[in-house]
XYZ file of C-alpha atoms in Angstrom:
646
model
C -10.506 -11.996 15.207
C -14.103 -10.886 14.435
C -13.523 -10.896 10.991
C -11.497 -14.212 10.803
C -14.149 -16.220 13.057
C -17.301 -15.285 11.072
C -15.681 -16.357 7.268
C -17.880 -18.906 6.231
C -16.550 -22.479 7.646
C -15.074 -23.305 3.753
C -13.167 -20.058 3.795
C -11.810 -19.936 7.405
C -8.610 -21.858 8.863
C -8.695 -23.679 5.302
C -5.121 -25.033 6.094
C -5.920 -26.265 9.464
C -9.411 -28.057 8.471
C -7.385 -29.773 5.510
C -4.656 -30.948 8.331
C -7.256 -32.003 10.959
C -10.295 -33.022 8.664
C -14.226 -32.165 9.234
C -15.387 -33.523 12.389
C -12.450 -35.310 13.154
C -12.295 -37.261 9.910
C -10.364 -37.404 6.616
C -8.304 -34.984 7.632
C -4.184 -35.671 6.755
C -3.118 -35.474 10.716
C -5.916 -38.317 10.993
C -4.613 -40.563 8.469
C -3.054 -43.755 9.005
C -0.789 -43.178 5.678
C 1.635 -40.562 5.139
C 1.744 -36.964 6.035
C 2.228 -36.071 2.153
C -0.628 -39.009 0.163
C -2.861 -36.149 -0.613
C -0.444 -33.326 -1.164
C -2.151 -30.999 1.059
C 0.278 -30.851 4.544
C 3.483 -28.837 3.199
C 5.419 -29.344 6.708
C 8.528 -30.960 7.764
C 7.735 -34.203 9.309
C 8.765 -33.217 12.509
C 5.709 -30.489 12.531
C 3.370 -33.188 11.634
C 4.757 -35.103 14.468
C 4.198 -32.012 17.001
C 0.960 -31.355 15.634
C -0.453 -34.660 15.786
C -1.151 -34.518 19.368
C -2.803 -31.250 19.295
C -5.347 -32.258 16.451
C -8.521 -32.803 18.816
C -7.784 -29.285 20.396
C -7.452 -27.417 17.219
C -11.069 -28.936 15.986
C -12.621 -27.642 19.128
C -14.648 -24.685 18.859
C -14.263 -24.583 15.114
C -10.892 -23.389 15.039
C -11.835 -20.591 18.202
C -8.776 -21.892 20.483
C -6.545 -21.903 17.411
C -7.121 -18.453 16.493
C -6.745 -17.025 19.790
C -3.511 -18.660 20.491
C -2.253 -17.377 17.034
C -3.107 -13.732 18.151
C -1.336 -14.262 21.585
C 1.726 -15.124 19.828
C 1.603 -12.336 17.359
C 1.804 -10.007 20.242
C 4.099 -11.691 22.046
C 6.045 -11.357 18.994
C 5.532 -8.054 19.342
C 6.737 -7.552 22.685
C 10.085 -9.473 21.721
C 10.428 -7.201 18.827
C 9.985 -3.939 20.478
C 12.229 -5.243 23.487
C 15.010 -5.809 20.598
C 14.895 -2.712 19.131
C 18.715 -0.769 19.246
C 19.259 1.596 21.985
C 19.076 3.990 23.403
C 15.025 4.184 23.035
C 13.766 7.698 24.166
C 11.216 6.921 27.095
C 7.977 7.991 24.612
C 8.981 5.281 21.777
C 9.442 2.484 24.588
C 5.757 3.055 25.443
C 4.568 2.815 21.889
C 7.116 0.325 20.375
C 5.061 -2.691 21.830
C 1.343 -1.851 20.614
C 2.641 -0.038 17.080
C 4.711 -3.515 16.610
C 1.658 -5.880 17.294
C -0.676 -3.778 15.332
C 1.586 -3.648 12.438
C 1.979 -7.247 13.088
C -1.795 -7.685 12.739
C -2.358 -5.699 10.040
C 0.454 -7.397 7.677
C -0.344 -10.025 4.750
C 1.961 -12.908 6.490
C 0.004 -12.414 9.829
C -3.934 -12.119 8.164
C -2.677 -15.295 6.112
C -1.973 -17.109 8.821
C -4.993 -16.460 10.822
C -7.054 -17.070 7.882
C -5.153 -20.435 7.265
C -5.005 -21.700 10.172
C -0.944 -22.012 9.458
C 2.041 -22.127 12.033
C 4.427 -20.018 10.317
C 4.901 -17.354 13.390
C 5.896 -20.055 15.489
C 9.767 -20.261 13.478
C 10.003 -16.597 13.756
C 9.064 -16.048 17.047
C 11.227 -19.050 18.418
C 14.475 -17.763 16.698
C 13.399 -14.235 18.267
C 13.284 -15.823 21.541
C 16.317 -17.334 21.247
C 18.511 -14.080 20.116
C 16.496 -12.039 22.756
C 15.261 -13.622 25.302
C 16.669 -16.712 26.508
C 20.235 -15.913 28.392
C 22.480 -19.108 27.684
C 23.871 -19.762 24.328
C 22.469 -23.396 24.658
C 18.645 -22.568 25.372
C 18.732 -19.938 22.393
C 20.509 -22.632 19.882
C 18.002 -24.928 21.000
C 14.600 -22.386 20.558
C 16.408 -21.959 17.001
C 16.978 -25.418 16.518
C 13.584 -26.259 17.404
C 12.099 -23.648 14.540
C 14.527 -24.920 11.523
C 12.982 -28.518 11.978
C 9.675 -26.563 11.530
C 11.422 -24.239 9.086
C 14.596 -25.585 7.187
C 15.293 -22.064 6.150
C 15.783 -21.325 9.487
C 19.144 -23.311 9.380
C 20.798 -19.695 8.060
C 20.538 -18.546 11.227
C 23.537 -21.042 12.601
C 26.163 -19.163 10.151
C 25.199 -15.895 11.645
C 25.427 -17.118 15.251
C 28.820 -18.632 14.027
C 30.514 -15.766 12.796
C 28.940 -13.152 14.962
C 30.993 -15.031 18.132
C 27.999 -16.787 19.614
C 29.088 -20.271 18.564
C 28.149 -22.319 21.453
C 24.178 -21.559 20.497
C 25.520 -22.263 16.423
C 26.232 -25.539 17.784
C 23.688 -26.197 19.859
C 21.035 -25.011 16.964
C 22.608 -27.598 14.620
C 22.499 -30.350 17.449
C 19.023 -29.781 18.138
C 17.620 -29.493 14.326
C 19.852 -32.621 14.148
C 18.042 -34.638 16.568
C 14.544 -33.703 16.339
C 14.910 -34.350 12.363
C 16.640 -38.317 13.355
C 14.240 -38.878 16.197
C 10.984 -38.005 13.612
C 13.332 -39.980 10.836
C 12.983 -42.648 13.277
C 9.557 -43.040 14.019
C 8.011 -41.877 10.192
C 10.903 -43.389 8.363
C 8.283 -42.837 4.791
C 7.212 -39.440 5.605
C 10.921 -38.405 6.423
C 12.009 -40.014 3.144
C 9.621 -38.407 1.192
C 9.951 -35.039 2.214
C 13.641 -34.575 2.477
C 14.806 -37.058 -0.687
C 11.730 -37.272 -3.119
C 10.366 -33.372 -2.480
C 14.184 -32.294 -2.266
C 13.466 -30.642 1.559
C 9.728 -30.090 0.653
C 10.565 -28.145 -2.519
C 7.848 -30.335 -4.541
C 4.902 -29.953 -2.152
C 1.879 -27.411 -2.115
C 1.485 -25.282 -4.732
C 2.777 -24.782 -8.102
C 6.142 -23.197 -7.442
C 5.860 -20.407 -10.517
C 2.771 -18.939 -8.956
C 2.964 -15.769 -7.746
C 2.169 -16.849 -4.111
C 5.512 -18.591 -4.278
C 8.044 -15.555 -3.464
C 11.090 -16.687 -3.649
C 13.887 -16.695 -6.492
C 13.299 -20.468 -7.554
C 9.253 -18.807 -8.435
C 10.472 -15.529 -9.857
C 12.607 -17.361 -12.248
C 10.159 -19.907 -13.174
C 7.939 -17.296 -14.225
C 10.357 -15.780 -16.197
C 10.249 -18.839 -18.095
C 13.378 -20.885 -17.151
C 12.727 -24.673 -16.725
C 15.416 -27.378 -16.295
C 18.609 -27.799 -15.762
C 19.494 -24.064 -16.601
C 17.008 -22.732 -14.246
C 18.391 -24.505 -11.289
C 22.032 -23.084 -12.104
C 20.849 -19.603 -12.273
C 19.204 -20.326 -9.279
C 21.839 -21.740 -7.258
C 24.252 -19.250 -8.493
C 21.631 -16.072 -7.048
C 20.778 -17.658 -4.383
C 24.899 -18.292 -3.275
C 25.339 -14.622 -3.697
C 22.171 -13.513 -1.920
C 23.486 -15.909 0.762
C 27.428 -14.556 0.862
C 26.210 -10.490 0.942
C 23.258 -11.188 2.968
C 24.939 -12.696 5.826
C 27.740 -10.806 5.186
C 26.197 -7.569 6.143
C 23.891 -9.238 8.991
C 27.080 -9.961 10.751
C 28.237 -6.393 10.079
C 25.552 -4.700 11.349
C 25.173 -7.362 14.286
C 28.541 -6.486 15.666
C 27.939 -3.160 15.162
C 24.767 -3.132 17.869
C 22.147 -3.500 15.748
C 21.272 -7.549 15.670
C 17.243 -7.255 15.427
C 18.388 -5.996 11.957
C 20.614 -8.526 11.875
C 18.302 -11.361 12.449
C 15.555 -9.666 9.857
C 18.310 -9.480 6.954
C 19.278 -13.170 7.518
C 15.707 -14.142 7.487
C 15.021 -11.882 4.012
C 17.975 -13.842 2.328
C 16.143 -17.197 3.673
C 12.880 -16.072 1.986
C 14.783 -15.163 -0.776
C 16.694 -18.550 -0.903
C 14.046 -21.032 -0.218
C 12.413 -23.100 -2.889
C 9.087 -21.759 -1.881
C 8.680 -18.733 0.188
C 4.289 -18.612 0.677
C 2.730 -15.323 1.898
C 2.120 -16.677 5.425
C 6.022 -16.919 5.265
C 7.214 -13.443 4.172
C 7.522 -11.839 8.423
C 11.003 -11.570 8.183
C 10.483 -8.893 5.795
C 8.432 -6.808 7.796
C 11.224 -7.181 10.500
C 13.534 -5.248 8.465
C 11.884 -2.024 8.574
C 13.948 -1.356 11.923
C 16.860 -0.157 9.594
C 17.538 3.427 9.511
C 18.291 4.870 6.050
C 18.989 8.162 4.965
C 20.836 11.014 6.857
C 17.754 13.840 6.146
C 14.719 13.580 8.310
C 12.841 14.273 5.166
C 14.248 10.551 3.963
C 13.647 8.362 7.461
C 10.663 7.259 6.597
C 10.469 6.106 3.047
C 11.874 2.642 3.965
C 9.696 1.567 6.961
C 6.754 3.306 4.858
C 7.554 0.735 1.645
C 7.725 -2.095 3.912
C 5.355 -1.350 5.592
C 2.927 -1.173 2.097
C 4.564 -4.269 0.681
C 3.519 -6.389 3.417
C -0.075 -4.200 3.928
C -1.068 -4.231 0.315
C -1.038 -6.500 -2.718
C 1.346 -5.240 -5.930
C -1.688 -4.865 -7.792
C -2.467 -1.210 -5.141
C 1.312 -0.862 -5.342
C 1.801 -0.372 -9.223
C -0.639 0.315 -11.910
C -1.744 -2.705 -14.109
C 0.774 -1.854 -16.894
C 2.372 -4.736 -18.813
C 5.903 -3.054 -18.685
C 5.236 -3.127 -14.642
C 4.494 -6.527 -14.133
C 7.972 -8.484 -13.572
C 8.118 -6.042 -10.846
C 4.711 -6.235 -9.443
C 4.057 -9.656 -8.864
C 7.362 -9.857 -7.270
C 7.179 -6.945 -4.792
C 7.875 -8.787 -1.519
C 10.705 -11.067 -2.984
C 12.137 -7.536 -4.287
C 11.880 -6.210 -0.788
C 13.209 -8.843 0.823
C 16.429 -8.515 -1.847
C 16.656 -5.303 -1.470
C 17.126 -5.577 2.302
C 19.106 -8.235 2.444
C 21.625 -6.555 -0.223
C 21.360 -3.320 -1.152
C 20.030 -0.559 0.922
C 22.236 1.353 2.910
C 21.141 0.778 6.698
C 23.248 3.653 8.680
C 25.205 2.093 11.434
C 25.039 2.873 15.347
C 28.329 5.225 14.866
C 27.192 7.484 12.138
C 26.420 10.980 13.002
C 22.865 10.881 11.482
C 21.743 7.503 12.909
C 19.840 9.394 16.107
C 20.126 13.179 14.650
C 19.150 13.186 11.179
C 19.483 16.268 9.641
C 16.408 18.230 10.330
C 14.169 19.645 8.119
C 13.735 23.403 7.289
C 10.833 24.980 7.968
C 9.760 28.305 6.667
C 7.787 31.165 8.177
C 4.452 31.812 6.764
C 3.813 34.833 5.462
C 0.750 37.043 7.258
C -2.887 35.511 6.534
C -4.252 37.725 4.064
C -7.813 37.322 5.898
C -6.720 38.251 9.653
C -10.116 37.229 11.011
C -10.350 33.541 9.977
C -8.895 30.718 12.867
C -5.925 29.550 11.544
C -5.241 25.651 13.196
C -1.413 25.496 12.192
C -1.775 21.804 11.839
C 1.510 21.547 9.738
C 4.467 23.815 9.177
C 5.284 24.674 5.316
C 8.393 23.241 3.688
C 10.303 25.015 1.339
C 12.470 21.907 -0.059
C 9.995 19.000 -1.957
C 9.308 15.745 -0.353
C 11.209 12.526 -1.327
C 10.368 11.238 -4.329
C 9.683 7.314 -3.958
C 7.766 8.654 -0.532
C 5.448 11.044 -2.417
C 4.962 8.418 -5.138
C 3.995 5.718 -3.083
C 1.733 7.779 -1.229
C -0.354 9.050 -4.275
C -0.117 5.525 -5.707
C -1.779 4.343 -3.056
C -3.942 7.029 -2.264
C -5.657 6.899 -5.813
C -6.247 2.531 -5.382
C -8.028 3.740 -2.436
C -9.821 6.404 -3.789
C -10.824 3.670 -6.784
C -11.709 0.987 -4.537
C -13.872 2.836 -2.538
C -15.606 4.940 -5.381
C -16.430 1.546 -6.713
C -17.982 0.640 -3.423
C -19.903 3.889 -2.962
C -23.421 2.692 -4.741
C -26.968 2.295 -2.853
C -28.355 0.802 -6.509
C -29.744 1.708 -9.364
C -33.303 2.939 -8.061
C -31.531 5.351 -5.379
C -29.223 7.363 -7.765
C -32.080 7.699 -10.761
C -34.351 9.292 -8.275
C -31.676 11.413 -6.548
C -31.244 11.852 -10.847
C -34.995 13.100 -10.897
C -34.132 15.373 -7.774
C -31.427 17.256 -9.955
C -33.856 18.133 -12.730
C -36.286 19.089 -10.373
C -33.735 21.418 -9.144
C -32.418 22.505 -12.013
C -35.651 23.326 -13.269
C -36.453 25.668 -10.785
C -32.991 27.580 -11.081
C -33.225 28.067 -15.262
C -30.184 26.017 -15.461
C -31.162 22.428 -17.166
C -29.154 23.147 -20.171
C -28.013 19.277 -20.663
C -30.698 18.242 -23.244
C -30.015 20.992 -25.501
C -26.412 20.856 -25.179
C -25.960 17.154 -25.656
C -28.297 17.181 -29.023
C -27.232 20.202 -30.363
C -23.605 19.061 -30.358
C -24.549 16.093 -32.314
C -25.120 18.498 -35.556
C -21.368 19.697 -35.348
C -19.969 15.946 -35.718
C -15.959 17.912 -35.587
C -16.866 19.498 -32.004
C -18.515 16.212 -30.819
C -15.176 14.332 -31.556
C -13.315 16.677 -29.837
C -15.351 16.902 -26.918
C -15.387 12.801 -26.414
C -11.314 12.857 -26.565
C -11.295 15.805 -24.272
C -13.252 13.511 -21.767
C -11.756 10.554 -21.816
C -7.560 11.528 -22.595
C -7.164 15.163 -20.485
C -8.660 14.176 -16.808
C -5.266 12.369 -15.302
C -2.310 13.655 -18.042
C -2.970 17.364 -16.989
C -3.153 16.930 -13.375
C -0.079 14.758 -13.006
C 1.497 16.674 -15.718
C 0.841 19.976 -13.414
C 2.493 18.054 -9.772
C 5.366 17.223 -11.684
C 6.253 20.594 -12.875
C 5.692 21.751 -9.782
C 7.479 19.111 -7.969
C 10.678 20.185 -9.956
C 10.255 23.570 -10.303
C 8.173 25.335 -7.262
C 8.508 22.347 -4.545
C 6.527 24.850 -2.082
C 3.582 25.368 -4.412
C 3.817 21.352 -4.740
C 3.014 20.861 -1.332
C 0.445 23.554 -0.972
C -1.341 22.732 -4.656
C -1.452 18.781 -3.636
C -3.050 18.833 -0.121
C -5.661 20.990 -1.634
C -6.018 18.044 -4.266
C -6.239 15.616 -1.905
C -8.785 17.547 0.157
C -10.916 18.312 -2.447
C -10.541 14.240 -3.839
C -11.873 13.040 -0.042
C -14.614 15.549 -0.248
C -15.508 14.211 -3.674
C -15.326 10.260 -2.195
C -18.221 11.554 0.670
C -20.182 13.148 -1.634
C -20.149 9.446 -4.006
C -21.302 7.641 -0.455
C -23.788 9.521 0.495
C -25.455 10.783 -2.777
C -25.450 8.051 -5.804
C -26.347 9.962 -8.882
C -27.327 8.346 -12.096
C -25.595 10.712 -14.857
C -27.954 12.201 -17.571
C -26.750 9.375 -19.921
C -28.315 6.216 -17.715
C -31.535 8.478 -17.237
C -34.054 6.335 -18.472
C -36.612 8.221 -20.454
C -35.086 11.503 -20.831
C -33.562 10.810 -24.352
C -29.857 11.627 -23.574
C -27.134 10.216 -26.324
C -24.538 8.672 -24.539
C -21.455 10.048 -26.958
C -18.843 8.620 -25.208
C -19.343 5.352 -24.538
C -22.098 4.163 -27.113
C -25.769 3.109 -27.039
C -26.918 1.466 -23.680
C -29.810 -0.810 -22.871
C -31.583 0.856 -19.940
C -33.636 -2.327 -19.657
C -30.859 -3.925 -18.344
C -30.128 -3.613 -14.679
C -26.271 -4.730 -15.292
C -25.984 -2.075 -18.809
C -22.822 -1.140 -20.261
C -19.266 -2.491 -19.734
C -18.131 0.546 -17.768
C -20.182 -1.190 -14.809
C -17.787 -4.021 -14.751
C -14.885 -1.360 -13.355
C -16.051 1.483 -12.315
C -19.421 2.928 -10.457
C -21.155 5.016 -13.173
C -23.317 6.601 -9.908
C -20.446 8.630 -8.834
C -21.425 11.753 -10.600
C -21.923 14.162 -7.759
C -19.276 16.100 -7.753
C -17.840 15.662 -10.757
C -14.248 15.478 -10.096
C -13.535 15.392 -13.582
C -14.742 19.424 -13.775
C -13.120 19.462 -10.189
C -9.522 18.310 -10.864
C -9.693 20.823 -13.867
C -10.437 23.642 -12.023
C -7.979 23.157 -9.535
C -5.653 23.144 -12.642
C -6.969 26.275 -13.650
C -6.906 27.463 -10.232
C -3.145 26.674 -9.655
C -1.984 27.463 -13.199
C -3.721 31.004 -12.526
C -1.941 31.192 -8.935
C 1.456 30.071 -9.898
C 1.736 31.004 -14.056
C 4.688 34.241 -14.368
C 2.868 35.138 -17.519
C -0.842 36.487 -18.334
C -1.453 34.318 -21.511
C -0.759 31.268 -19.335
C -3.040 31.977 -16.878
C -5.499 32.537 -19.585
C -4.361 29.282 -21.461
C -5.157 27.025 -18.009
C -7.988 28.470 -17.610
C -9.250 27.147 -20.966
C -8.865 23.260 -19.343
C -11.719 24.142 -17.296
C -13.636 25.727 -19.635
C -13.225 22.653 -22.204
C -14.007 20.102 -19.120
C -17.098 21.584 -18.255
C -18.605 22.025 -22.029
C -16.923 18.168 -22.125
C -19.306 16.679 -19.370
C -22.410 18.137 -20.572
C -22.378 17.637 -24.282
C -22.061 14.050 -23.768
C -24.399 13.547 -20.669
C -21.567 12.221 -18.386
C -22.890 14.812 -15.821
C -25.514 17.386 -14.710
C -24.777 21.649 -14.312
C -25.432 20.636 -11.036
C -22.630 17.843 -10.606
C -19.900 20.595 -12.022
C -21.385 23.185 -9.164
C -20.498 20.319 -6.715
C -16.541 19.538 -7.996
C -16.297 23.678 -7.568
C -17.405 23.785 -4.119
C -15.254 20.456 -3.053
C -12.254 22.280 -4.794
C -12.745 25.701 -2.704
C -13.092 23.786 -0.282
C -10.039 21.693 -0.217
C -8.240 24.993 -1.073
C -9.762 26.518 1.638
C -8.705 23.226 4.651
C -5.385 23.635 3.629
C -5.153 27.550 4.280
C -7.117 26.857 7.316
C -4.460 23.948 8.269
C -1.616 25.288 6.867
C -1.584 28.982 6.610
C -1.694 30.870 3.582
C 0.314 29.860 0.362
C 2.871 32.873 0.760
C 6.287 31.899 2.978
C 9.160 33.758 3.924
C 13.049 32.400 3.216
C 14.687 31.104 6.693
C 16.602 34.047 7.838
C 14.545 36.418 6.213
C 12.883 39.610 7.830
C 9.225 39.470 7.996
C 7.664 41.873 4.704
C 6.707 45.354 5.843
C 2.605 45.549 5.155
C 1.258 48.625 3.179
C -1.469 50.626 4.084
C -4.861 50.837 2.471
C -7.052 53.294 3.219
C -5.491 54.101 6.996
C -5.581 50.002 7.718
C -2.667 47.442 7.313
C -3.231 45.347 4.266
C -1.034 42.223 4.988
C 2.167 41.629 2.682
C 0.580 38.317 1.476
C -1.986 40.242 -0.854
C 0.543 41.764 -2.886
C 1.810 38.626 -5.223
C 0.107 35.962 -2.654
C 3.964 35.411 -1.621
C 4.333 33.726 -5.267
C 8.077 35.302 -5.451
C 9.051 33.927 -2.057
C 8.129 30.443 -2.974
C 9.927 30.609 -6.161
């Protein structure tokens, strides 16, 4: 609420000010004409009729009442939704179902539109709740549902699910109502009725262009595919029948099988999916569907309520990398979702076996701690099978946008990191170790090294890395566990170090005479220098991760290699990194120091939180230890449990 009230008055409740107009004036609910002269009000005409009379309340306290009301229906969304969910609820998730629905509620991109707009799309959603929930008689709920589909025509789906699911006494009275509230506004704004539902074809023609990528539904994905015309209208009516037939066709299934809060979110996907325009603000039914359970491991519950989740958290930009091949897919991640939902994944029903009792995860027994003295926290237990793939994906996907977005953020300026620059010379200095001026010119008199030091830098620092979790993904799923948390560790130790100590590389050290080899000449003078600073912050040098990620390469590769000339051959991607980085002044001796000590000690948190790397099998006796010199030396020294992870 903080964050929505103080937006400057031109970026706050932008929807609402257009409706209601500065000051009371110019605004489309103040207008004499029609609801749709100036394009801006995207309603049914029954919603500008409702609104009218609340105009002068909404422009008091610039928008203040407004926003609060929008928040108290959010959670008593909430409440509705974690009241619906399919029993029996054990007593623990009944406590937290209401505050983890509302905050996941508040934190979605339909709800944080909406506030920011100043739109009314929760109202719909939560009256068509209230009606399957809440109210009792069949009547009052067909009338709550009537009430939203003459705010929201899409919401007229809903009456073929109450149909064929037996409830057709609120199917009738949901029609009746739409029915009259749409005559009684045709009545009294005969134009504005006209225009919406006959010229803009039910609104279809109003707002936005329909082929931008706010616009998820079918009719906008296929636009930007480039169909236009006649032919893009029969594809579309053709998808959107099917999407219509399976959608509601497994709604009703899963309805009478116990399960209707699933029921009412798949209905709602296929009306997203279905409508002419389907804007951000409008996308909650999504969300809604991550109450389906899918998958029969426990390993596999939560990769569908996790990708919801993410799709309606995060733009496709964080989800996917910016690669051409990936775009049809990411600018259409929620429709996809939504699709998805509505007709494809396999929600388990109430009788399965696995729908309460998936099949639980096996956990292994780690092997002794090779250093008996240091407090183990067991945090997590090891796993000897690997982690689902789209889960694990998603996860690193995401982790890395983060990582980006917030090294980019992690500057205090230019003055800052050249004299915390000045400090590491200083330093340097004084230990006999400021070898980057000689290294970087010397290099330039062996033109054949130089060349393959610059391709070293820029080509090795994400294909080896990745290239090592996949490996050992497929081939030592234990190890893949144990060898990425130390990653990760050692990658949020590296983001801490970029906050609190901006470091101008040698390269952007004015003065010094450094020859930037990598990316070119760059004009000091200039506070804004180089392209790099356009997309990346080039004062994230302490630790250098790129000398960090390699050495946990070489660290791993040594660790987990059966032979002795591949543990020699990975440890030559460290060596290379290093003599990479400061040939061509991209960091100090001091920055590659730094990326060691965050790698030990992500290495080190995960033994601490995890136990050592060694396991035992399930079933499997604990290993005898041997004795050295009259003491027990633990069974994890010999091998580091390598052969039991295998």
């Amino acid at each position: 609420m903080a964050h929505v009230l103080r937006l400057p008055p031109g970026e706050r409740l932008t929807d609402l000010e257009t409706w209601t107009g500065a000051n009371g004036v110019n605004g489309v609910l103040h207008m004499k004409g029609s609801l749709y002269d100036q394009d801006h009000f995207t309603g049914t005409p029954f919603a500008g009729f409702v609104l009218k009379p609340l105009t002068h309340s909404a422009e008091e306290a610039l928008g203040v009442a407004w926003t609060f009301s929008t928040l108290l229906l959010v959670a008593v969304l909430g409440a509705v939704v974690a009241r619906a969910l399919p029993g029996p609820v054990p007593r623990r998730s009944a406590l937290l179902a209401a505050p983890v629905a509302i905050s996941l509620l508040m934190v979605s991109l339909p709800v944080r539109n909406t506030l920011t707009t100043g739109q009314t799309s929760i109202i719909p959603v939560l009256l068509v709740l209230l009606g399957c929930f809440v109210v009792r008689g069949e009547r009052g709920s067909g009338a709550l549902i009537g009430v939203g589909a003459a705010l929201q025509p899409t919401v007229l789906l809903f009456v073929p699910l109450l149909w064929l699911t037996g409830r057709r006494r609120a199917a009738v009275s949901t029609t009746a109502t739409f029915a009259a509230a749409t005559a009684l506004t045709w009545a009294l704004m005969p134009h504005d009725s006209w225009t919406y539902w006959v010229h803009h074809v039910a609104g279809a023609g109003l707002g936005a262009r329909p082929d931008g990528l706010a616009n998820q539904s079918l009719h906008g994905a296929l636009l930007r595919f480039g169909l236009e015309g006649p032919l893009e209208i029969a594809v579309f009516l053709v998808l959107a029948a099917a999407v219509v037939v399976l959608g509601l066709r497994r709604a009703v299934r899963y309805a009478h099988d116990g399960q209707l809060l699933l029921a009412v979110a798949l209905t709602g996907c296929a009306a997203v999916a279905v409508s002419p325009t389907a804007w951000q603000h409008q996308l909650l039914w999504v969300l809604l569907a991550m109450v389906g359970r899918v998958g029969t491991k426990a390993r596999d519950r939560l990769v569908w309520p996790a990708l919801v989740v993410l799709v309606m958290t995060l733009p496709g930009a964080v989800l996917l990398p910016n690669m051409g091949l990936l775009h049809p897919v990411r600018d259409n991640v929620p429709l996809l979702t939504a699709l998805l939902a509505a007709c494809v994944v396999p929600f388990l029903p109430r009788a399965s076996e696995h729908f309460r009792a998936p099949v639980p995860t096996t956990y292994a027994r780690s092997a002794p701690a090779r250093w008996a003295r240091v407090p183990l926290l067991p945090f997590w237990r090891r796993v000897l099978s690997r982690p689902n793939l789209l889960l694990e994906l998603l996860v690193i996907r995401v982790g890395y946008s983060a990582y980006s977005h917030i090294r980019l953020e992690a500057t205090a300026g230019r003055e800052t990191a050249e004299a915390h620059g000045r400090t590491v010379v200083s330093i340097e200095r004084a230990l006999h170790i400021d070898i980057e001026h000689w290294a970087n010119h010397t290099i330039q008199h062996a033109k054949w090294l130089l060349s393959f030091f610059n391709f070293y830098y820029e080509t090795f620092h994400f294909i080896i890395p990745l290239t090592i979790l996949g490996v050992l993904y497929v081939r030592r799923p234990a190890d893949y566990r144990w060898a990425r948390s130390a990653l990760g560790f050692a990658t949020l130790l590296g983001l801490l170090g970029f906050w609190f100590f901006p470091l101008a590389p040698p390269r952007l050290m004015p003065g010094m005479g450094f020859i930037d080899t990598v990316h070119g000449p760059q004009d000091l003078a200039n506070p804004d220098y180089g392209a790099m600073t356009q997309v990346t912050n080039q004062y994230a040098a302490m630790p250098s991760l790129h000398f960090g990620w390699s050495l946990w390469c070489g660290v791993v590769i040594v660790v987990v290699a059966p032979k002795l000339w591949m543990k020699a051959l990975g440890l030559l991607h460290p060596l290379f990194t290093v003599c990479a980085i400061i040939t061509t002044a991209n960091h100090w001796v001091l920055d590659a120091l730094g990326g060691a000590a965050v790698v030990g000690a992500g290495f080190a948190l995960v033994y601490v939180l995890a136990g050592p790397r060694g396991v035992q099998r399930p079933g499997l006796p604990a290993p005898r230890a041997a004795t050295w010199g009259g003491s027990a030396m633990p069974a994890g020294r010999r091998g580091s449990g390598s052969g039991a992870s295998k």
